[in-house]
Each structure stands twice: as C-alpha cells, then as structure tokens.
Amino acid sequence: MLIKYGVISGFNSLGSAKDYIVASSAAVLRRQQFLIRSLGGYTDQTNQRRMQEVKSMSGTALEADSESILRAISPILDPNRHKGQAGKIAVIGGCREYTGAPYFAAISALKIGADLSHVFCTKDAAPVIKGYSPELIVHPILEESYSISGLGDEERRRISSKILAEVDKWMERFDCLVVGPGLGRDPYLLECVSEIMNHARRSNVPIVIDGDGLFLVTNNIELISGYPLAVLTPNVNEYKRLVQKVLSCEVTDRDAFQLLQALAKRIGGVTILQKGKSDLISDGDIVKSVSIYGSPRRCGGQGDILSGSAMNPAVLGCIAASALLRKAASLAFENKKRSTLTSDIIECLGRSLEDISPAC
Ligand SMILES: NC(=O)C1=CN([C@@H]2O[C@H](COP(=O)(O)OP(=O)(O)OC[C@H]3O[C@@H](n4cnc5c(N)ncnc54)[C@H](OP(=O)(O)O)[C@@H]3O)[C@@H](O)[C@H]2O)[C@@H](O)CC1
Ligand SMILES: Nc1ncnc2c1ncn2[C@@H]1O[C@H](COP(=O)(O)OP(=O)(O)OP(=O)(O)O)[C@@H](O)[C@H]1O
Ligand SMILES: [Mg+2]
C-alpha cells in the first residue's frame, strides 16, 4: 500500500517536496507525482492544512490515532489506474534455510494493496517460494558461499557484479524494497545485498530492513545512516543488538521512548518501528505507539507480515502497518485461538483493512 503522505511527510511542505522532485530520478518522480496526485493536487496552502490534519491524526498523546491514519493514507481504488500503480515491491530474502519469511512479507504486500510483489532469493529457495504462490514473481539470483566454494576471487567478483546487474535491471521500477526476511547470514550473500542497498539508496528507493537485514545493517550502519527513506523493524532481540552497537548501552524497561528516539536520531533520518507488546515508532523527532488489537499468539512470521506491510517510509506508514497487522492478528485469534498461525493472520489482512478503511 503506497501511502499518500509518507515520503512527503519527510518534508516540511509540498514546496520542498517539489524541489526534491526536480532533483530526483524517474522512479522517485513517479512516486512523488503519485503522492501529489493522492493529495488531490492540493495547493501549498491547502496541502499545509491537510498535512497538519494528517499529522494531528498521529495524535498529540503518544498513542497514535492509527485507524484515522490508515483511513487517511489508504489509496482509493482508482478505475483509471493501470497495473503497478498501486505499488511494486521487492523482497530481498530467502535462502537455503528460510523460505517462509520472504513469502510472508511478499504476499502481505499484495494482500494490503500492492499490485506486484517480487522476491529476489537464492537458487535453492526459489522453487520452494514459487511453489507457495503463483502471485509472486520470484528471481532465483542470490548466491550463498557454499554454492560458489572453490572459485577464485576474480570469479566471485564477476558473479557478484552479475547479481547486482540482475537486480539493477528492476530497481527503478520498485516503489520499495524489503531487505532481510529469511535472508540468512552468509557473508558472501550479505556482501551482495550491501551493494544492492547502496544502489537502491542512490535511486532513492525506500527500504524496509527486517530480519537478517537488521543483522547486516547493525554491523554496517553506514548502509542506512542519514537515509530518510529507510525503515528498520527490529524485534526485541534485534533492537537490543542495535542499541548495544549504536548507543553502546543496554535496553532497560525505563525511558523506552527516549531510548528509541535517541537511536533513530543517532543513526540519522531513519524511521524505527520497535516491535513488541506495543509497537513504538520514531523518526528521531516524534515517538508514537500502537497498542490496539493484537493477539497473545507469538508464532514465527508475524514480523514478516509487518515488514511487507510497512513497505513505505516514514512514521505514518509504520503506524498504519502496525495497526493492520495487530487487527489481523486479533481477527485470526478470535477464529483459531491457540492454533493461530501466521498464514491465518495473512488471510485476515484484507478484512482488517476493510474493517478500518472500507474500499468503497
Ligand atoms: N518461516 C520462516 O521462514 C521464518 C523465518 N524467519 C527468519 O529467521 C531469521 C532469524 O529470525 P529470528 O527472529 O529467529 O532471529 P532473532 O531475532 O535473532 O531470534 C533468535 C532468537 O532470539 C530470541 N528471540 C526472538 N524474538 C524474541 C523476543 N521477542 N523476545 C525474546 N527473545 C526473542 C529467541 O531465542 P530463544 O528464546 O529461543 O533463546 C530466538 O530464537 C530471519 O531472517 C527471519 O526473517 C522468521 O521471520 C520467522 C519465520
Ligand atoms: N507481547 C506482545 N503482545 C502483543 N503483540 C505483540 C507482542 N510482541 C509482538 N507483538 C506483535 O507482533 C508483531 C511481530 O513481533 P515479533 O516480535 O514476533 O517480530 P519478529 O520476531 O521479527 O517476527 P518473525 O518471527 O516474523 O521474525 C509486532 O509488530 C507486534 O505488533
Ligand atoms: Mg523477524
């Protein structure tokens, strides 16, 4: 779901967004024009007022008004739009060990409104993920060390450049990358993904970083520091590791909001969605919380649904994704109770969105 105010909300007014548009690549131009169309072509004054309305929806109190935000940023089903204009995303993840996570992230994006959802994964993972669903466009191009063992450095570099070129062919067309679900921690694979992230950043493509993508950026924070189109979605463990690495301190129960704000500020410009009993979201300036709905089931894969749903930058997109997931989890739990699985929650995403923001 491409949100209306996400990237522009990173600007203080539509005017500065227009400056940004002039200097941006075609892909960003498309995204920004989409966003301005979504604003209904407001003039600066009207947009300022609209922006204030939307910002105020985030609520002055810590708890975000997530339902109003979701309603405000859910794009209309415009009969004049063609395939792809509601969003094209790519999940970079899926390896010999993990195939569920990239599937969960990629299919969730489709379920909440994206038109096209790609997965770039290793050759081993591809047939498995393709087998899960014909809806996904699965590219078997990533490599893990074991599949290129015995090759010299020269050959390894050639393969790495070929992988990058394969992804680059598509890069401009994506509205968002989701890096990390089921990526694994193979050094050669992570080295390639670092390069893919550098290219995405140069093309101003928003990047959601989750799972082993957080392992990668925690050890290479320069990949995303100062990039306002980056969203990090750490769970309890991943958050602890990030705080230790960036702030050199431990996470305690005290001052959770201040710590999150300090972390986002120190990394610079990024948005962080700290997953937990309440989801906390900060871009270093504001801190918002989403505590509504949810379920007591902690089955694996729920974070992957979130990363596939948050596929847009900025605080508003994260608030909306968190509310959607938590509502879907509560609907699934109502029905399946202790046997609730992530696939049950995915099946409730549509109902979750309709209950909060009816299509028409
Ligand atoms: N079906 C699939 O293909 C799926 C694949 N996935 C992929 O797996 C990769 C690794 O992801 P991950 O979440 O297992 O790694 P990480 O966060 O290091 O946790 C490891 C250990 O940390 C702990 N721990 C975790 N959460 C905690 C919490 N909330 N509170 C407290 N402790 C917590 C817990 O340790 P334990 O308690 O077991 O000692 C856990 O075993 C990643 O790429 C991801 O995308 C998943 O998305 C799931 C579905
Ligand atoms: N204790 C909790 N109570 C209620 N909801 C929770 C709780 N912990 C997490 N959640 C919800 O579940 C979502 C996923 O959080 P989780 O910690 O499972 O992520 P994760 O470990 O990355 O998941 P995954 O298994 O996909 O990697 C959160 O965004 C939050 O909305
Ligand atoms: Mg996770």
Coordinates of C-alpha atoms and ligand atoms in Angstrom, one line a residue:
M1 CA 0.0 0.0 0.0
L2 CA 1.6 3.2 -1.2
I3 CA 0.8 5.8 1.4
K4 CA -0.2 9.3 0.5
Y5 CA 1.9 11.3 2.8
G6 CA 4.8 9.1 3.7
V7 CA 7.6 10.5 1.7
I8 CA 6.2 14.0 1.6
S9 CA 5.7 13.8 5.4
G10 CA 9.5 13.8 5.4
F11 CA 9.3 17.3 4.0
N12 CA 8.0 20.3 5.9
S13 CA 5.8 21.3 3.0
L14 CA 4.8 20.3 -0.5
G15 CA 7.1 23.2 -1.7
S16 CA 10.3 21.5 -0.5
A17 CA 9.0 18.2 -1.9
K18 CA 8.7 19.8 -5.3
D19 CA 12.4 20.9 -5.1
Y20 CA 13.2 17.3 -4.2
I21 CA 11.2 16.0 -7.2
V22 CA 13.2 18.2 -9.6
A23 CA 16.4 16.7 -8.4
S24 CA 15.2 13.1 -8.3
S25 CA 15.3 10.1 -10.6
A26 CA 12.4 9.0 -12.8
A27 CA 11.4 6.4 -10.2
V28 CA 11.2 8.9 -7.4
L29 CA 9.4 11.3 -9.8
R30 CA 6.7 8.7 -10.4
R31 CA 6.4 8.1 -6.7
Q32 CA 6.3 11.8 -5.8
Q33 CA 3.8 12.5 -8.6
F34 CA 1.7 9.6 -7.2
L35 CA 1.9 11.2 -3.8
I36 CA 0.9 14.6 -5.0
R37 CA -1.9 13.1 -7.1
S38 CA -3.0 11.4 -3.9
L39 CA -3.0 14.7 -2.2
G40 CA -5.6 15.8 -4.8
G41 CA -3.1 18.2 -6.3
Y42 CA -3.6 20.5 -3.3
T43 CA -2.1 23.9 -3.5
D44 CA 0.6 24.6 -1.0
Q45 CA -1.8 26.3 1.4
T46 CA -4.4 23.5 1.2
N47 CA -1.7 20.9 1.5
Q48 CA -0.2 22.6 4.5
R49 CA -3.6 22.4 6.2
R50 CA -4.1 18.8 5.0
M51 CA -0.7 17.9 6.3
Q52 CA -1.4 19.4 9.6
E53 CA -4.7 17.4 9.7
V54 CA -2.8 14.2 9.0
K55 CA 0.0 15.0 11.4
S56 CA -2.6 15.7 14.1
M57 CA -4.1 12.3 13.4
S58 CA -0.9 10.9 14.7
G59 CA -2.3 12.3 18.0
T60 CA -0.5 14.6 20.3
A61 CA -0.5 11.9 23.0
L62 CA 2.0 9.0 22.5
E63 CA -0.7 6.6 21.2
A64 CA -1.2 7.2 17.5
D65 CA -4.7 7.6 16.1
S66 CA -3.8 4.6 13.8
E67 CA -7.2 4.0 12.5
S68 CA -7.6 7.6 11.2
I69 CA -4.1 7.5 9.7
L70 CA -4.9 4.2 8.0
R71 CA -8.1 5.7 6.5
A72 CA -6.3 8.9 5.5
I73 CA -3.4 7.2 3.7
S74 CA -5.2 4.2 2.1
P75 CA -5.2 5.0 -1.6
I76 CA -8.6 4.8 -3.4
L77 CA -9.2 2.0 -5.9
D78 CA -9.0 4.3 -8.9
P79 CA -10.5 2.7 -12.1
N80 CA -8.2 4.9 -14.2
R81 CA -5.1 3.3 -12.8
H82 CA -3.2 0.5 -14.5
K83 CA -1.3 -2.5 -13.1
G84 CA 1.6 -1.5 -10.9
Q85 CA 0.4 2.0 -10.0
A86 CA -0.9 0.8 -6.6
G87 CA 2.7 -0.3 -5.8
K88 CA 5.5 -2.6 -6.9
I89 CA 7.7 -4.0 -4.2
A90 CA 10.6 -6.4 -3.9
V91 CA 11.6 -8.6 -1.0
I92 CA 15.4 -9.3 -0.9
G93 CA 15.5 -12.5 1.1
G94 CA 15.0 -16.3 1.1
C95 CA 17.9 -18.7 1.4
R96 CA 18.5 -22.5 1.8
E97 CA 17.5 -22.3 5.4
Y98 CA 14.5 -19.9 5.3
T99 CA 11.7 -19.7 2.7
G100 CA 8.6 -18.8 4.7
A101 CA 9.7 -15.3 5.8
P102 CA 10.1 -13.8 2.3
Y103 CA 6.9 -15.4 1.2
F104 CA 5.0 -14.0 4.3
A105 CA 6.4 -10.5 3.6
A106 CA 5.8 -10.5 -0.2
I107 CA 2.3 -11.9 -0.1
S108 CA 1.3 -9.5 2.7
A109 CA 2.2 -6.6 0.5
L110 CA -0.2 -7.9 -2.2
K111 CA -2.9 -8.6 0.4
I112 CA -2.9 -4.9 1.6
G113 CA -3.0 -3.4 -1.9
A114 CA 0.3 -3.6 -3.8
D115 CA -0.2 -4.7 -7.5
L116 CA 3.1 -6.6 -8.0
S117 CA 5.4 -8.3 -5.5
H118 CA 8.8 -9.7 -6.4
V119 CA 11.2 -11.9 -4.3
F120 CA 15.0 -11.9 -5.0
C121 CA 16.3 -15.1 -3.3
T122 CA 18.9 -17.8 -3.7
K123 CA 18.5 -20.5 -6.3
D124 CA 17.7 -23.1 -3.7
A125 CA 14.9 -21.1 -2.2
A126 CA 13.3 -20.0 -5.5
P127 CA 11.4 -23.2 -6.5
V128 CA 10.1 -23.5 -2.9
I129 CA 8.8 -19.9 -2.8
K130 CA 7.4 -20.2 -6.3
G131 CA 5.6 -23.3 -5.2
Y132 CA 3.9 -21.4 -2.4
S133 CA 2.2 -19.0 -4.7
P134 CA 1.8 -18.0 -8.4
E135 CA 1.1 -14.4 -7.3
L136 CA 4.8 -13.8 -6.6
I137 CA 7.5 -13.0 -9.2
V138 CA 10.5 -14.9 -7.8
H139 CA 14.0 -14.3 -9.1
P140 CA 16.5 -17.1 -8.3
I141 CA 19.6 -15.0 -8.4
L142 CA 21.3 -14.6 -5.0
E143 CA 24.2 -16.9 -4.1
E144 CA 25.5 -18.3 -0.8
S145 CA 29.1 -19.2 -0.2
Y146 CA 28.6 -22.9 -0.4
S147 CA 27.3 -22.7 -4.0
I148 CA 30.5 -20.8 -5.2
S149 CA 33.0 -22.5 -3.0
G150 CA 36.3 -23.3 -4.8
L151 CA 36.0 -20.3 -7.1
G152 CA 38.8 -17.7 -7.1
D153 CA 38.3 -14.0 -6.1
E154 CA 38.0 -12.8 -9.7
E155 CA 35.2 -15.3 -10.4
R156 CA 33.4 -14.4 -7.2
R157 CA 33.6 -10.7 -8.0
R158 CA 32.2 -11.4 -11.5
I159 CA 29.3 -13.4 -10.0
S160 CA 28.6 -10.6 -7.5
S161 CA 28.5 -8.0 -10.3
K162 CA 26.2 -10.2 -12.3
I163 CA 23.8 -10.4 -9.3
L164 CA 23.8 -6.7 -8.9
A165 CA 23.1 -6.1 -12.6
E166 CA 20.2 -8.5 -12.4
V167 CA 18.6 -6.5 -9.5
D168 CA 19.5 -3.2 -11.0
K169 CA 17.5 -4.0 -14.2
W170 CA 14.4 -3.8 -12.0
M171 CA 15.5 -1.3 -9.3
E172 CA 14.0 1.8 -10.9
R173 CA 10.6 0.2 -11.1
F174 CA 10.2 -0.6 -7.4
D175 CA 8.4 1.6 -5.0
C176 CA 10.0 -0.1 -2.0
L177 CA 12.5 -2.8 -1.1
V178 CA 12.1 -5.1 1.9
V179 CA 15.5 -6.3 2.8
G180 CA 16.1 -9.3 5.2
P181 CA 13.1 -11.6 5.7
G182 CA 14.7 -15.1 5.6
L183 CA 18.0 -13.6 4.2
G184 CA 20.2 -15.7 6.4
R185 CA 23.7 -14.6 7.5
D186 CA 26.0 -15.9 4.8
P187 CA 28.9 -13.4 4.4
Y188 CA 29.0 -13.6 0.5
L189 CA 25.3 -13.2 0.2
L190 CA 25.3 -10.2 2.7
E191 CA 28.1 -8.6 0.8
C192 CA 26.0 -8.7 -2.4
V193 CA 22.9 -7.3 -0.5
S194 CA 25.0 -4.4 0.8
E195 CA 25.7 -3.4 -2.8
I196 CA 22.1 -3.8 -3.7
M197 CA 21.2 -1.4 -0.8
N198 CA 23.8 1.1 -2.0
H199 CA 22.2 1.1 -5.4
A200 CA 18.7 1.4 -4.0
R201 CA 19.8 4.4 -1.9
R202 CA 21.4 6.0 -5.0
S203 CA 18.0 5.6 -6.8
N204 CA 16.1 7.0 -3.8
V205 CA 14.1 3.7 -3.4
P206 CA 12.6 3.4 0.1
I207 CA 14.0 0.4 2.0
V208 CA 12.4 -1.6 4.9
I209 CA 15.0 -3.5 6.8
D210 CA 14.0 -6.6 8.8
G211 CA 15.2 -10.0 10.0
D212 CA 18.8 -10.7 8.9
G213 CA 18.8 -7.4 7.1
L214 CA 19.0 -5.9 10.6
F215 CA 21.9 -8.2 11.4
L216 CA 23.6 -6.7 8.3
V217 CA 22.9 -3.0 9.0
T218 CA 23.7 -3.4 12.7
N219 CA 27.2 -4.3 11.6
N220 CA 27.4 -1.8 8.7
I221 CA 25.3 1.1 10.0
E222 CA 26.7 3.4 7.2
L223 CA 24.4 1.5 4.8
I224 CA 21.4 3.4 6.1
S225 CA 22.7 6.2 8.3
G226 CA 21.3 9.5 7.1
Y227 CA 18.8 7.9 4.7
P228 CA 15.3 9.2 5.4
L229 CA 13.7 6.5 3.2
A230 CA 14.9 3.7 5.5
V231 CA 12.6 1.9 7.9
L232 CA 14.0 -0.5 10.5
T233 CA 11.6 -3.0 12.1
P234 CA 13.6 -4.7 14.9
N235 CA 12.1 -7.3 17.3
V236 CA 13.1 -7.4 21.0
N237 CA 16.4 -9.2 20.2
E238 CA 17.3 -7.2 17.1
Y239 CA 16.6 -4.0 18.9
K240 CA 18.9 -4.9 21.8
R241 CA 21.7 -5.7 19.4
L242 CA 21.1 -2.3 17.5
V243 CA 21.1 -0.3 20.8
Q244 CA 24.3 -2.0 22.0
K245 CA 26.1 -1.4 18.8
V246 CA 24.9 2.2 18.0
L247 CA 24.4 3.7 21.5
S248 CA 26.8 1.4 23.4
C249 CA 24.2 0.8 26.2
E250 CA 21.7 -1.8 27.3
V251 CA 18.0 -1.7 26.8
T252 CA 16.1 -1.3 30.1
D253 CA 12.4 -1.0 30.9
R254 CA 12.9 2.7 31.7
D255 CA 12.8 5.5 29.2
A256 CA 11.9 3.3 26.3
F257 CA 10.6 6.2 24.2
Q258 CA 13.7 8.4 24.8
L259 CA 16.0 5.5 24.0
L260 CA 14.2 4.8 20.7
Q261 CA 14.2 8.5 19.8
A262 CA 17.9 8.7 20.6
L263 CA 18.7 5.6 18.5
A264 CA 16.8 7.0 15.4
K265 CA 18.4 10.4 15.9
R266 CA 22.0 8.9 16.2
I267 CA 21.6 6.7 13.1
G268 CA 20.2 9.8 11.4
G269 CA 17.0 10.3 9.5
V270 CA 15.7 6.7 9.6
T271 CA 12.4 5.6 11.0
I272 CA 12.4 2.7 13.5
L273 CA 9.5 0.5 14.4
Q274 CA 10.4 -1.3 17.6
K275 CA 8.2 -4.4 17.7
G276 CA 6.7 -5.6 21.0
K277 CA 3.6 -5.7 23.2
S278 CA 3.1 -2.1 22.0
D279 CA 4.8 -1.1 18.7
L280 CA 6.9 2.0 19.2
I281 CA 7.7 4.2 16.2
S282 CA 10.2 7.1 16.0
D283 CA 12.0 9.1 13.3
G284 CA 14.2 10.7 15.9
D285 CA 11.8 13.6 16.2
I286 CA 8.5 12.2 17.3
V287 CA 7.7 8.9 19.1
K288 CA 4.3 7.2 18.6
S289 CA 2.9 4.0 20.0
V290 CA 0.4 1.4 18.6
S291 CA -1.1 -0.8 21.2
I292 CA -4.6 -1.5 19.7
Y293 CA -5.8 -5.1 19.0
G294 CA -3.1 -7.8 18.8
S295 CA -3.1 -11.4 19.9
P296 CA -1.4 -13.5 22.6
R297 CA 0.0 -15.9 20.0
R298 CA 3.7 -15.4 19.2
C299 CA 4.1 -17.7 16.3
G300 CA 7.0 -17.0 13.9
G301 CA 6.4 -14.9 10.8
Q302 CA 4.3 -12.1 12.2
G303 CA 7.2 -9.7 11.9
D304 CA 7.5 -10.6 8.2
I305 CA 3.9 -9.6 7.7
L306 CA 4.7 -6.3 9.3
S307 CA 7.8 -5.7 7.1
G308 CA 5.8 -6.5 3.9
S309 CA 3.0 -4.1 5.1
A310 CA 5.3 -1.3 6.2
M311 CA 6.7 -1.0 2.6
N312 CA 6.7 2.7 2.7
P313 CA 8.9 5.2 4.5
A314 CA 8.0 7.4 7.4
V315 CA 6.2 7.3 10.6
L316 CA 2.6 7.2 9.1
G317 CA 3.3 4.1 7.0
C318 CA 4.7 2.3 10.1
I319 CA 1.7 3.2 12.3
A320 CA -0.7 2.0 9.6
A321 CA 1.2 -1.3 9.0
S322 CA 1.3 -2.0 12.8
A323 CA -2.4 -1.4 13.2
L324 CA -3.2 -3.6 10.2
L325 CA -1.1 -6.5 11.5
R326 CA -2.4 -6.2 15.0
K327 CA -6.0 -6.1 13.8
A328 CA -5.5 -9.1 11.5
A329 CA -3.8 -11.0 14.4
S330 CA -6.8 -10.4 16.7
L331 CA -9.3 -11.4 14.0
A332 CA -7.3 -14.6 13.3
F333 CA -7.0 -15.4 17.1
E334 CA -10.8 -14.9 17.5
N335 CA -11.2 -17.7 15.0
K336 CA -8.3 -20.0 15.5
K337 CA -7.2 -19.3 19.2
R338 CA -4.2 -21.4 20.2
S339 CA -3.7 -22.9 16.8
T340 CA -3.4 -19.4 15.1
L341 CA -0.6 -19.4 12.6
T342 CA 1.0 -16.6 10.5
S343 CA -0.8 -17.8 7.4
D344 CA -4.2 -17.4 9.3
I345 CA -3.2 -13.8 10.1
I346 CA -2.3 -13.2 6.4
E347 CA -5.8 -14.4 5.5
C348 CA -7.2 -11.7 7.8
L349 CA -5.3 -8.8 6.4
G350 CA -8.0 -8.0 3.8
R351 CA -10.7 -8.0 6.4
S352 CA -8.5 -6.0 8.8
L353 CA -8.1 -3.3 6.1
E354 CA -11.8 -3.3 5.2
D355 CA -12.9 -3.0 8.8
I356 CA -10.8 0.0 9.3
S357 CA -10.7 1.6 5.9
P358 CA -13.6 0.3 3.7
A359 CA -12.7 0.2 -0.1
C360 CA -15.8 1.9 -1.3
Ligands
LIG1 N1 9.1 -19.4 8.5 C1 10.2 -18.7 8.2 O1 10.9 -18.9 7.2 C2 10.6 -17.7 9.2 C3 11.9 -17.2 9.1 N2 12.3 -16.2 9.9 C4 13.7 -15.6 9.6 O2 14.6 -16.2 10.5 C5 15.7 -15.4 10.6 C6 16.1 -15.2 12.1 O3 14.9 -14.6 12.7 P1 14.6 -14.7 14.2 O4 13.5 -13.9 14.7 O5 14.5 -16.2 14.5 O6 16.1 -14.3 14.8 P2 16.3 -13.5 16.2 O7 15.5 -12.3 16.3 O8 17.8 -13.3 16.3 O9 15.8 -14.5 17.2 C7 16.6 -15.6 17.5 C8 16.3 -15.9 19.0 O10 16.2 -14.7 19.7 C9 15.2 -14.9 20.7 N3 14.1 -14.0 20.5 C10 13.5 -13.8 19.3 N4 12.4 -13.0 19.5 C11 12.4 -12.7 20.8 C12 11.5 -11.9 21.6 N5 10.5 -11.2 21.0 N6 11.7 -11.9 22.9 C13 12.8 -12.5 23.5 N7 13.6 -13.3 22.8 C14 13.4 -13.4 21.5 C15 14.8 -16.3 20.7 O11 15.9 -17.0 21.4 P3 15.5 -18.1 22.5 O12 14.4 -17.5 23.4 O13 14.9 -19.2 21.6 O14 16.8 -18.4 23.1 C16 15.0 -16.6 19.2 O15 15.2 -18.0 18.9 C17 15.3 -14.0 10.0 O16 15.9 -13.9 8.7 C18 13.8 -14.1 9.9 O17 13.3 -13.4 8.8 C19 11.5 -15.5 10.9 O18 11.0 -14.4 10.3 C20 10.4 -16.5 11.3 C21 9.7 -17.2 10.2
LIG2 N1 4.0 -9.4 23.6 C1 3.2 -9.0 22.5 N2 1.9 -8.7 22.7 C2 1.1 -8.4 21.6 N3 1.6 -8.2 20.3 C3 2.9 -8.5 20.2 C4 3.8 -8.9 21.2 N4 5.1 -9.0 20.7 C5 5.0 -8.7 19.4 N5 3.7 -8.4 19.1 C6 3.2 -8.1 17.8 O1 3.7 -9.0 16.8 C7 4.5 -8.3 15.8 C8 5.7 -9.1 15.4 O2 6.6 -9.0 16.5 P1 7.7 -10.2 16.7 O3 8.5 -9.8 17.9 O4 7.1 -11.5 16.6 O5 8.6 -9.9 15.4 P2 9.7 -11.0 14.8 O6 10.4 -11.7 15.9 O7 10.5 -10.2 13.9 O8 8.7 -11.9 14.0 P3 9.3 -13.0 12.9 O9 9.0 -14.3 13.5 O10 8.4 -12.8 11.7 O11 10.7 -12.7 12.7 C9 4.8 -6.9 16.4 O12 4.8 -5.9 15.4 C10 3.6 -6.7 17.4 O13 2.6 -6.0 16.7
MG3 MG 11.7 -11.0 12.5

